[in-house]
Every structure is written in C-alpha cells, then in structure tokens.
Amino acid sequence: QVQLVESGGGLVQAGGSLRLSCAASGRAFSDYAMAWFRQAPGNKREFVAAITWSEGHKAYAGSVKGRFTISRDNAKSTMYLQMDSLTPEDTAVYYCGAREGQINLLAGRYTYWGQGTQVTVSS
C-alpha cells in the first residue's frame, strides 16, 4: 500500500520561506512521477511542481517558477518543495501526489495522495 505523508506547512509572513516534505513508502518509485498540488478554499486543486523519481526531470507552474524548487532524495524516499518569496496568494493546503509514468499537470491523473499540509502566508 502506497503511503504519502506531507509535513512542513505552517504560518509565515509574506516574503518568507518554507520547505515541505513528502515521505513516500509502500513500493519502489523508480518509474513514478511525484508532484505537489495546492488547493485554496473554493478553488480546484492546482498543479505546483513535479519531478520524475528516476531521471529528476522537473516541471513548474508559471506562478511559482523562480520562487519554488522541487527536489527528491532517493535514499530517503522523500520529495521536497522549497518555497521562497512567499505571498498571500500561495496560501493553500499543499498535497503530494504520485503516479506511474511521466509528469502530468492534471490532479486527476495522480493515483496516490497524501493528507495535505496547510500553508498560510500573512501579509
């Protein structure tokens, strides 16, 4: 059974930084793509960033490019999202997702999800 567990959310002032973690377990992920999505109240779950587990290919949403950095530690089976220059518009619940195959920007294409971690950016 695949399990994804997010951590690292919290309250931060605008301009600050947070690092989210997603610990993955339950199988080998070498042929998987992992992604971060976020969902604000009343909004759909939107793509933030993704990475392929083996090659390390990356993709970012335009709204976070240059501010957020996705990475993974294969030895720890953990994915990270370093978030810098945060703005109130980044406030949302952040979810970690996993799917077999290549990166996809649609939440519905991901098979496994974590429980989410709240990120709140105050102005």
PDB file of N, CA, C and O in Angstrom, residues 50-95:
ATOM      1  N   ALA A  50       6.423  19.288 -10.222  1.00  0.00           N
ATOM      2  CA  ALA A  50       6.527  17.837 -10.304  1.00  0.00           C
ATOM      3  C   ALA A  50       7.950  17.433 -10.661  1.00  0.00           C
ATOM      4  O   ALA A  50       8.721  18.223 -11.214  1.00  0.00           O
ATOM      5  N   ILE A  51       8.258  16.171 -10.352  1.00  0.00           N
ATOM      6  CA  ILE A  51       9.587  15.638 -10.631  1.00  0.00           C
ATOM      7  C   ILE A  51       9.469  14.150 -10.915  1.00  0.00           C
ATOM      8  O   ILE A  51       8.627  13.466 -10.319  1.00  0.00           O
ATOM      9  N   THR A  52      10.259  13.647 -11.842  1.00  0.00           N
ATOM     10  CA  THR A  52      10.292  12.201 -12.053  1.00  0.00           C
ATOM     11  C   THR A  52      11.307  11.604 -11.093  1.00  0.00           C
ATOM     12  O   THR A  52      12.386  12.172 -10.883  1.00  0.00           O
ATOM     13  N   TRP A  53      10.939  10.468 -10.521  1.00  0.00           N
ATOM     14  CA  TRP A  53      11.750   9.925  -9.424  1.00  0.00           C
ATOM     15  C   TRP A  53      13.128   9.494  -9.902  1.00  0.00           C
ATOM     16  O   TRP A  53      14.121   9.707  -9.212  1.00  0.00           O
ATOM     17  N   SER A  54      13.215   8.886 -11.083  1.00  0.00           N
ATOM     18  CA  SER A  54      14.493   8.343 -11.518  1.00  0.00           C
ATOM     19  C   SER A  54      15.370   9.398 -12.218  1.00  0.00           C
ATOM     20  O   SER A  54      16.501   9.638 -11.821  1.00  0.00           O
ATOM     21  N   GLU A  55      14.819  10.062 -13.262  1.00  0.00           N
ATOM     22  CA  GLU A  55      15.655  11.000 -14.027  1.00  0.00           C
ATOM     23  C   GLU A  55      15.767  12.371 -13.378  1.00  0.00           C
ATOM     24  O   GLU A  55      16.683  13.131 -13.674  1.00  0.00           O
ATOM     25  N   GLY A  56      14.809  12.707 -12.531  1.00  0.00           N
ATOM     26  CA  GLY A  56      14.829  14.029 -11.919  1.00  0.00           C
ATOM     27  C   GLY A  56      14.348  15.133 -12.830  1.00  0.00           C
ATOM     28  O   GLY A  56      14.649  16.307 -12.583  1.00  0.00           O
ATOM     29  N   HIS A  57      13.596  14.794 -13.892  1.00  0.00           N
ATOM     30  CA  HIS A  57      13.014  15.837 -14.739  1.00  0.00           C
ATOM     31  C   HIS A  57      12.004  16.634 -13.910  1.00  0.00           C
ATOM     32  O   HIS A  57      11.276  16.063 -13.106  1.00  0.00           O
ATOM     33  N   LYS A  58      11.973  17.954 -14.140  1.00  0.00           N
ATOM     34  CA  LYS A  58      11.146  18.822 -13.316  1.00  0.00           C
ATOM     35  C   LYS A  58      10.199  19.663 -14.162  1.00  0.00           C
ATOM     36  O   LYS A  58      10.489  19.969 -15.314  1.00  0.00           O
ATOM     37  N   ALA A  59       9.093  20.061 -13.548  1.00  0.00           N
ATOM     38  CA  ALA A  59       8.144  20.984 -14.173  1.00  0.00           C
ATOM     39  C   ALA A  59       7.570  21.873 -13.089  1.00  0.00           C
ATOM     40  O   ALA A  59       7.388  21.434 -11.952  1.00  0.00           O
ATOM     41  N   TYR A  60       7.285  23.127 -13.461  1.00  0.00           N
ATOM     42  CA  TYR A  60       6.747  24.097 -12.506  1.00  0.00           C
ATOM     43  C   TYR A  60       5.572  24.838 -13.113  1.00  0.00           C
ATOM     44  O   TYR A  60       5.548  25.105 -14.323  1.00  0.00           O
ATOM     45  N   ALA A  61       4.639  25.219 -12.265  1.00  0.00           N
ATOM     46  CA  ALA A  61       3.597  26.146 -12.684  1.00  0.00           C
ATOM     47  C   ALA A  61       4.223  27.522 -12.859  1.00  0.00           C
ATOM     48  O   ALA A  61       5.162  27.883 -12.152  1.00  0.00           O
ATOM     49  N   GLY A  62       3.684  28.292 -13.792  1.00  0.00           N
ATOM     50  CA  GLY A  62       4.238  29.613 -14.053  1.00  0.00           C
ATOM     51  C   GLY A  62       4.221  30.519 -12.833  1.00  0.00           C
ATOM     52  O   GLY A  62       5.110  31.358 -12.652  1.00  0.00           O
ATOM     53  N   SER A  63       3.217  30.339 -11.990  1.00  0.00           N
ATOM     54  CA  SER A  63       3.060  31.220 -10.833  1.00  0.00           C
ATOM     55  C   SER A  63       4.115  31.004  -9.762  1.00  0.00           C
ATOM     56  O   SER A  63       4.296  31.857  -8.888  1.00  0.00           O
ATOM     57  N   VAL A  64       4.819  29.875  -9.819  1.00  0.00           N
ATOM     58  CA  VAL A  64       5.819  29.589  -8.779  1.00  0.00           C
ATOM     59  C   VAL A  64       7.230  29.488  -9.341  1.00  0.00           C
ATOM     60  O   VAL A  64       8.197  29.394  -8.573  1.00  0.00           O
ATOM     61  N   LYS A  65       7.366  29.529 -10.648  1.00  0.00           N
ATOM     62  CA  LYS A  65       8.688  29.386 -11.264  1.00  0.00           C
ATOM     63  C   LYS A  65       9.610  30.490 -10.782  1.00  0.00           C
ATOM     64  O   LYS A  65       9.228  31.665 -10.743  1.00  0.00           O
ATOM     65  N   GLY A  66      10.798  30.103 -10.383  1.00  0.00           N
ATOM     66  CA  GLY A  66      11.766  31.073  -9.876  1.00  0.00           C
ATOM     67  C   GLY A  66      11.665  31.307  -8.382  1.00  0.00           C
ATOM     68  O   GLY A  66      12.569  31.897  -7.786  1.00  0.00           O
ATOM     69  N   ARG A  67      10.577  30.849  -7.768  1.00  0.00           N
ATOM     70  CA  ARG A  67      10.398  31.009  -6.321  1.00  0.00           C
ATOM     71  C   ARG A  67      10.421  29.670  -5.595  1.00  0.00           C
ATOM     72  O   ARG A  67      10.882  29.586  -4.457  1.00  0.00           O
ATOM     73  N   PHE A  68       9.880  28.640  -6.231  1.00  0.00           N
ATOM     74  CA  PHE A  68       9.792  27.310  -5.624  1.00  0.00           C
ATOM     75  C   PHE A  68      10.790  26.373  -6.308  1.00  0.00           C
ATOM     76  O   PHE A  68      11.029  26.485  -7.523  1.00  0.00           O
ATOM     77  N   THR A  69      11.323  25.433  -5.536  1.00  0.00           N
ATOM     78  CA  THR A  69      12.251  24.434  -6.076  1.00  0.00           C
ATOM     79  C   THR A  69      11.837  23.052  -5.596  1.00  0.00           C
ATOM     80  O   THR A  69      11.720  22.833  -4.383  1.00  0.00           O
ATOM     81  N   ILE A  70      11.634  22.139  -6.518  1.00  0.00           N
ATOM     82  CA  ILE A  70      11.275  20.764  -6.180  1.00  0.00           C
ATOM     83  C   ILE A  70      12.536  19.905  -6.257  1.00  0.00           C
ATOM     84  O   ILE A  70      13.402  20.116  -7.113  1.00  0.00           O
ATOM     85  N   SER A  71      12.627  18.950  -5.348  1.00  0.00           N
ATOM     86  CA  SER A  71      13.769  18.039  -5.350  1.00  0.00           C
ATOM     87  C   SER A  71      13.344  16.728  -4.702  1.00  0.00           C
ATOM     88  O   SER A  71      12.262  16.633  -4.133  1.00  0.00           O
ATOM     89  N   ARG A  72      14.214  15.705  -4.811  1.00  0.00           N
ATOM     90  CA  ARG A  72      13.926  14.446  -4.131  1.00  0.00           C
ATOM     91  C   ARG A  72      15.224  13.818  -3.669  1.00  0.00           C
ATOM     92  O   ARG A  72      16.287  14.050  -4.239  1.00  0.00           O
ATOM     93  N   ASP A  73      15.085  13.052  -2.599  1.00  0.00           N
ATOM     94  CA  ASP A  73      16.199  12.299  -2.032  1.00  0.00           C
ATOM     95  C   ASP A  73      15.834  10.823  -2.166  1.00  0.00           C
ATOM     96  O   ASP A  73      15.009  10.317  -1.399  1.00  0.00           O
ATOM     97  N   ASN A  74      16.444  10.165  -3.139  1.00  0.00           N
ATOM     98  CA  ASN A  74      16.073   8.765  -3.394  1.00  0.00           C
ATOM     99  C   ASN A  74      16.354   7.869  -2.195  1.00  0.00           C
ATOM    100  O   ASN A  74      15.578   6.960  -1.896  1.00  0.00           O
ATOM    101  N   ALA A  75      17.456   8.123  -1.515  1.00  0.00           N
ATOM    102  CA  ALA A  75      17.828   7.280  -0.374  1.00  0.00           C
ATOM    103  C   ALA A  75      16.797   7.373   0.747  1.00  0.00           C
ATOM    104  O   ALA A  75      16.563   6.402   1.472  1.00  0.00           O
ATOM    105  N   LYS A  76      16.181   8.535   0.882  1.00  0.00           N
ATOM    106  CA  LYS A  76      15.192   8.731   1.941  1.00  0.00           C
ATOM    107  C   LYS A  76      13.770   8.570   1.438  1.00  0.00           C
ATOM    108  O   LYS A  76      12.825   8.711   2.224  1.00  0.00           O
ATOM    109  N   SER A  77      13.602   8.328   0.147  1.00  0.00           N
ATOM    110  CA  SER A  77      12.258   8.228  -0.459  1.00  0.00           C
ATOM    111  C   SER A  77      11.416   9.433  -0.088  1.00  0.00           C
ATOM    112  O   SER A  77      10.239   9.305   0.290  1.00  0.00           O
ATOM    113  N   THR A  78      12.016  10.594  -0.185  1.00  0.00           N
ATOM    114  CA  THR A  78      11.349  11.823   0.223  1.00  0.00           C
ATOM    115  C   THR A  78      11.477  12.883  -0.863  1.00  0.00           C
ATOM    116  O   THR A  78      12.551  13.038  -1.456  1.00  0.00           O
ATOM    117  N   MET A  79      10.389  13.578  -1.105  1.00  0.00           N
ATOM    118  CA  MET A  79      10.359  14.691  -2.040  1.00  0.00           C
ATOM    119  C   MET A  79      10.210  15.984  -1.245  1.00  0.00           C
ATOM    120  O   MET A  79       9.576  15.992  -0.184  1.00  0.00           O
ATOM    121  N   TYR A  80      10.785  17.053  -1.780  1.00  0.00           N
ATOM    122  CA  TYR A  80      10.757  18.327  -1.082  1.00  0.00           C
ATOM    123  C   TYR A  80      10.222  19.429  -1.996  1.00  0.00           C
ATOM    124  O   TYR A  80      10.311  19.344  -3.221  1.00  0.00           O
ATOM    125  N   LEU A  81       9.692  20.462  -1.362  1.00  0.00           N
ATOM    126  CA  LEU A  81       9.335  21.675  -2.082  1.00  0.00           C
ATOM    127  C   LEU A  81       9.851  22.856  -1.261  1.00  0.00           C
ATOM    128  O   LEU A  81       9.297  23.153  -0.195  1.00  0.00           O
ATOM    129  N   GLN A  82      10.913  23.478  -1.749  1.00  0.00           N
ATOM    130  CA  GLN A  82      11.438  24.676  -1.110  1.00  0.00           C
ATOM    131  C   GLN A  82      10.677  25.867  -1.677  1.00  0.00           C
ATOM    132  O   GLN A  82      10.689  26.091  -2.892  1.00  0.00           O
ATOM    133  N   MET A  83      10.020  26.605  -0.797  1.00  0.00           N
ATOM    134  CA  MET A  83       9.188  27.735  -1.216  1.00  0.00           C
ATOM    135  C   MET A  83       9.779  29.023  -0.662  1.00  0.00           C
ATOM    136  O   MET A  83       9.854  29.206   0.558  1.00  0.00           O
ATOM    137  N   ASP A  84      10.212  29.896  -1.538  1.00  0.00           N
ATOM    138  CA  ASP A  84      10.798  31.171  -1.167  1.00  0.00           C
ATOM    139  C   ASP A  84       9.928  32.320  -1.687  1.00  0.00           C
ATOM    140  O   ASP A  84       9.095  32.130  -2.560  1.00  0.00           O
ATOM    141  N   SER A  85      10.157  33.500  -1.146  1.00  0.00           N
ATOM    142  CA  SER A  85       9.419  34.703  -1.569  1.00  0.00           C
ATOM    143  C   SER A  85       7.910  34.450  -1.576  1.00  0.00           C
ATOM    144  O   SER A  85       7.211  34.776  -2.536  1.00  0.00           O
ATOM    145  N   LEU A  86       7.442  33.879  -0.498  1.00  0.00           N
ATOM    146  CA  LEU A  86       6.017  33.526  -0.418  1.00  0.00           C
ATOM    147  C   LEU A  86       5.139  34.766  -0.383  1.00  0.00           C
ATOM    148  O   LEU A  86       5.520  35.811   0.177  1.00  0.00           O
ATOM    149  N   THR A  87       3.978  34.642  -0.992  1.00  0.00           N
ATOM    150  CA  THR A  87       2.984  35.711  -0.993  1.00  0.00           C
ATOM    151  C   THR A  87       1.669  35.162  -0.436  1.00  0.00           C
ATOM    152  O   THR A  87       1.472  33.942  -0.387  1.00  0.00           O
ATOM    153  N   PRO A  88       0.750  36.045  -0.028  1.00  0.00           N
ATOM    154  CA  PRO A  88      -0.547  35.564   0.469  1.00  0.00           C
ATOM    155  C   PRO A  88      -1.286  34.687  -0.548  1.00  0.00           C
ATOM    156  O   PRO A  88      -2.075  33.817  -0.150  1.00  0.00           O
ATOM    157  N   GLU A  89      -1.009  34.887  -1.839  1.00  0.00           N
ATOM    158  CA  GLU A  89      -1.658  34.075  -2.878  1.00  0.00           C
ATOM    159  C   GLU A  89      -1.190  32.625  -2.865  1.00  0.00           C
ATOM    160  O   GLU A  89      -1.804  31.765  -3.506  1.00  0.00           O
ATOM    161  N   ASP A  90      -0.116  32.334  -2.151  1.00  0.00           N
ATOM    162  CA  ASP A  90       0.361  30.955  -2.018  1.00  0.00           C
ATOM    163  C   ASP A  90      -0.346  30.197  -0.898  1.00  0.00           C
ATOM    164  O   ASP A  90      -0.107  29.003  -0.717  1.00  0.00           O
ATOM    165  N   THR A  91      -1.202  30.872  -0.151  1.00  0.00           N
ATOM    166  CA  THR A  91      -1.935  30.235   0.936  1.00  0.00           C
ATOM    167  C   THR A  91      -2.858  29.155   0.392  1.00  0.00           C
ATOM    168  O   THR A  91      -3.682  29.405  -0.491  1.00  0.00           O
ATOM    169  N   ALA A  92      -2.709  27.933   0.906  1.00  0.00           N
ATOM    170  CA  ALA A  92      -3.495  26.794   0.440  1.00  0.00           C
ATOM    171  C   ALA A  92      -3.102  25.560   1.246  1.00  0.00           C
ATOM    172  O   ALA A  92      -2.124  25.586   1.999  1.00  0.00           O
ATOM    173  N   VAL A  93      -3.867  24.491   1.048  1.00  0.00           N
ATOM    174  CA  VAL A  93      -3.419  23.172   1.505  1.00  0.00           C
ATOM    175  C   VAL A  93      -2.592  22.579   0.379  1.00  0.00           C
ATOM    176  O   VAL A  93      -3.033  22.543  -0.780  1.00  0.00           O
ATOM    177  N   TYR A  94      -1.400  22.138   0.698  1.00  0.00           N
ATOM    178  CA  TYR A  94      -0.491  21.559  -0.284  1.00  0.00           C
ATOM    179  C   TYR A  94      -0.525  20.037  -0.168  1.00  0.00           C
ATOM    180  O   TYR A  94      -0.364  19.488   0.931  1.00  0.00           O
ATOM    181  N   TYR A  95      -0.708  19.400  -1.319  1.00  0.00           N
ATOM    182  CA  TYR A  95      -0.814  17.948  -1.388  1.00  0.00           C
ATOM    183  C   TYR A  95       0.323  17.365  -2.210  1.00  0.00           C
ATOM    184  O   TYR A  95       0.717  17.930  -3.244  1.00  0.00           O
TER     185      TYR A  95
END
